[in-house]
GROMACS .gro file of C-alpha atoms in nm:
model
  129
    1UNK     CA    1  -5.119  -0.714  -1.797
    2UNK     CA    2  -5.327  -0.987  -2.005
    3UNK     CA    3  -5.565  -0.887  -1.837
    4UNK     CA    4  -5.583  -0.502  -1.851
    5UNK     CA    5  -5.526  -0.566  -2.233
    6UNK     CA    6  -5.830  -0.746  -2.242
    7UNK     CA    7  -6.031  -0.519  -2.108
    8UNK     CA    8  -5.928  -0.256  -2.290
    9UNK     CA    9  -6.014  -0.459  -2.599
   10UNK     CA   10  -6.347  -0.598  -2.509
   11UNK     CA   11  -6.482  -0.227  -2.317
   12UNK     CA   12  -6.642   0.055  -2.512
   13UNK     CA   13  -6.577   0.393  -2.295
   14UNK     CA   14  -6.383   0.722  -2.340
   15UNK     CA   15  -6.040   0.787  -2.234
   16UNK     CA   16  -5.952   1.074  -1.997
   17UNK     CA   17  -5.545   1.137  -2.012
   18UNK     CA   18  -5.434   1.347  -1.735
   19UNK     CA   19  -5.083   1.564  -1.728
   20UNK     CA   20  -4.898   1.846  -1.600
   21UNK     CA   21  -4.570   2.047  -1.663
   22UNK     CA   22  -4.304   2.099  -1.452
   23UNK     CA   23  -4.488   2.351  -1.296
   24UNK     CA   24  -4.770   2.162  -1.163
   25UNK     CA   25  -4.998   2.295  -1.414
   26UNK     CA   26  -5.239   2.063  -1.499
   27UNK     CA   27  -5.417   1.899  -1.838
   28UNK     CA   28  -5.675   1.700  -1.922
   29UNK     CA   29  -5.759   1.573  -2.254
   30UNK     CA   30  -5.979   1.297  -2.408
   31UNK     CA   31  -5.747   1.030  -2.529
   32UNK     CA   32  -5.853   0.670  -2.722
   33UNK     CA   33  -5.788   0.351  -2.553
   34UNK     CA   34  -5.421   0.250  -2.466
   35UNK     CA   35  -5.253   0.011  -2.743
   36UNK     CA   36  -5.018  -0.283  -2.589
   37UNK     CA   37  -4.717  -0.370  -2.656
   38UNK     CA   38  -4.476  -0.651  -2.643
   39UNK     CA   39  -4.274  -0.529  -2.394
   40UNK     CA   40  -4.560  -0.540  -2.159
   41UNK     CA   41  -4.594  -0.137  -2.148
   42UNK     CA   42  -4.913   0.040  -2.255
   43UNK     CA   43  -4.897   0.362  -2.532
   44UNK     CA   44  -5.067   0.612  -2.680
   45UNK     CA   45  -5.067   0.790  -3.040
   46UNK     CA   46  -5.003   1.191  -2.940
   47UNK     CA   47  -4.996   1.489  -3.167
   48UNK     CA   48  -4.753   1.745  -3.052
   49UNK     CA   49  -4.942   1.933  -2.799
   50UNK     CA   50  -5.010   2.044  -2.454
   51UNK     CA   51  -5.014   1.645  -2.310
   52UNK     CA   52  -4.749   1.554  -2.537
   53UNK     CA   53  -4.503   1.907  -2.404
   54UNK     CA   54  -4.597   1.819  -2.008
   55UNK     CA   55  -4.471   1.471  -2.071
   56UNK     CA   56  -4.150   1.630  -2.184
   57UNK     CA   57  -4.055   1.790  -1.817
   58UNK     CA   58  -4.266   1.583  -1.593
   59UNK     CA   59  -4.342   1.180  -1.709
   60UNK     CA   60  -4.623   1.118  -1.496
   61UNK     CA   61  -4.962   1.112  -1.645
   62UNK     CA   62  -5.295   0.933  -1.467
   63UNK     CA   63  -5.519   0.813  -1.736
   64UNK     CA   64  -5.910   0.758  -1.650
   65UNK     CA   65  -6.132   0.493  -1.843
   66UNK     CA   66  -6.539   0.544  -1.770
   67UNK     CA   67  -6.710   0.280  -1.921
   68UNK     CA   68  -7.041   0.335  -2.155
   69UNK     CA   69  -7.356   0.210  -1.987
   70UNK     CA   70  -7.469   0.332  -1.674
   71UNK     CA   71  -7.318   0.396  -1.356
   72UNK     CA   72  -6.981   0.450  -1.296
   73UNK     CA   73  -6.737   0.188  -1.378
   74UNK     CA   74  -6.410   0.156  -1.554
   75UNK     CA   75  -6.069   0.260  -1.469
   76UNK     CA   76  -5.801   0.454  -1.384
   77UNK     CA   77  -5.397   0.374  -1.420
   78UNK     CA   78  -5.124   0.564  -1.280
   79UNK     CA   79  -4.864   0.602  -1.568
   80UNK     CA   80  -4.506   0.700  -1.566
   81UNK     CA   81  -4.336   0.783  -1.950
   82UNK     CA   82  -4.019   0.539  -2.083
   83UNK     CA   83  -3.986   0.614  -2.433
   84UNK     CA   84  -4.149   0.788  -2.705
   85UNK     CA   85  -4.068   0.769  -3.090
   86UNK     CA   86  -4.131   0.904  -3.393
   87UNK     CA   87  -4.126   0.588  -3.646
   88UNK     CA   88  -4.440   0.643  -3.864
   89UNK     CA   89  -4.479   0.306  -4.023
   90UNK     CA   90  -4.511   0.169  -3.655
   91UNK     CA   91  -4.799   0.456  -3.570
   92UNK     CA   92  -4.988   0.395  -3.857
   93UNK     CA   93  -5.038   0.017  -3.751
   94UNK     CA   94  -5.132   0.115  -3.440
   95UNK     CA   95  -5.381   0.376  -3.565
   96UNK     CA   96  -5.738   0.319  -3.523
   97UNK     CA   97  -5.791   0.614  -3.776
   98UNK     CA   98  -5.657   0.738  -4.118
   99UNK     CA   99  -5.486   1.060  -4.098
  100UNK     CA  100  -5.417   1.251  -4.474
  101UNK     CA  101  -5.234   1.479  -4.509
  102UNK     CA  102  -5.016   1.413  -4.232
  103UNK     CA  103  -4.698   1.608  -4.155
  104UNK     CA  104  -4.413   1.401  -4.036
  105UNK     CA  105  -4.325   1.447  -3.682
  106UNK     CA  106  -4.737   1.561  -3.612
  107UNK     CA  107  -4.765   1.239  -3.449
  108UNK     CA  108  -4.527   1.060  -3.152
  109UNK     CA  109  -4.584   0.697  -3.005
  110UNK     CA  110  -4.519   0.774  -2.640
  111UNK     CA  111  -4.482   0.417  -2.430
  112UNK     CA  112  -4.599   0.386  -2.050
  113UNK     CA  113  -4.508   0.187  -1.777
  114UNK     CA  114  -4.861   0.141  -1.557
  115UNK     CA  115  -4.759   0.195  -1.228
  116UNK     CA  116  -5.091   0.144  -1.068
  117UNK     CA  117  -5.426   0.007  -1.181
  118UNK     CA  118  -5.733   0.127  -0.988
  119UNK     CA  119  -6.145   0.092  -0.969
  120UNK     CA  120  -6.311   0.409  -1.125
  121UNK     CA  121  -6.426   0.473  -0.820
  122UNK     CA  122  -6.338   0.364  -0.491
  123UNK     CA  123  -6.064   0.365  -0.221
  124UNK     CA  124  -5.784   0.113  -0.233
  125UNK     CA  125  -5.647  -0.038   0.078
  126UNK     CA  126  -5.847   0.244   0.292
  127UNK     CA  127  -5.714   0.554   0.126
  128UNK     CA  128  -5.894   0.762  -0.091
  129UNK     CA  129  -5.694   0.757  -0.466
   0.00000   0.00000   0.00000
């Protein structure tokens, strides 16, 4: 997981965060890089919206990383939801940005186990992901 951190860290690029409800409906939505925690899981600041409500009936999520520069490089980790709180103090030192004006319970820290890392692009053990 050092390593993923790392990465993550050290790698400009934009976040793709990938959901659907219990339905099978699907979202995408442009989400900043993960923040790690202690516990070794990954998580993500979430306003309450569309990714945020699928992740209440159906805690899978795939999130896609594409590198700046060119080609195509970066990427993509298989996610399944364990926890998500509302503690503010704890957001707002993971925030990259300054929110004003915010209303409480706008914002949710929702923690990830990574189930699976893979390349951008690629096939892993001769399947397609």
């Amino acid at each position: 997981m050092e390593a993923l951190k790392d990465y993550f860290e050290n790698t400009k690029g934009t976040g793709v965060m990938a959901t659907a409800d219990k339905e099978g409906k699907v979202n995408a939505a442009i989400y900043s890089r993960p923040h790690f925690l202690e516990d070794g899981s990954i998580a993500f600041i979430m306003r309450d919206r569309l990714t945020h409500h699928n992740l209440q009936s159906n805690a899978y999520a795939a999130y896609l990383f594409v590198e700046e520069g060119p080609g195509y490089k970066g990427k993509r980790l298989h996610l399944r939801k364990i926890r998500e709180e509302e503690n503010r103090e704890l957001i707002q030192s993971l925030s990259r940005r300054e929110y004003k004006n915010e209303k409480p319970g706008s914002r949710f820290l929702v923690a990830f186990q990574v189930d699976k890392v893979l390349p951008l692009i690629g096939a892993v053990d001769d399947q397609e992901a």
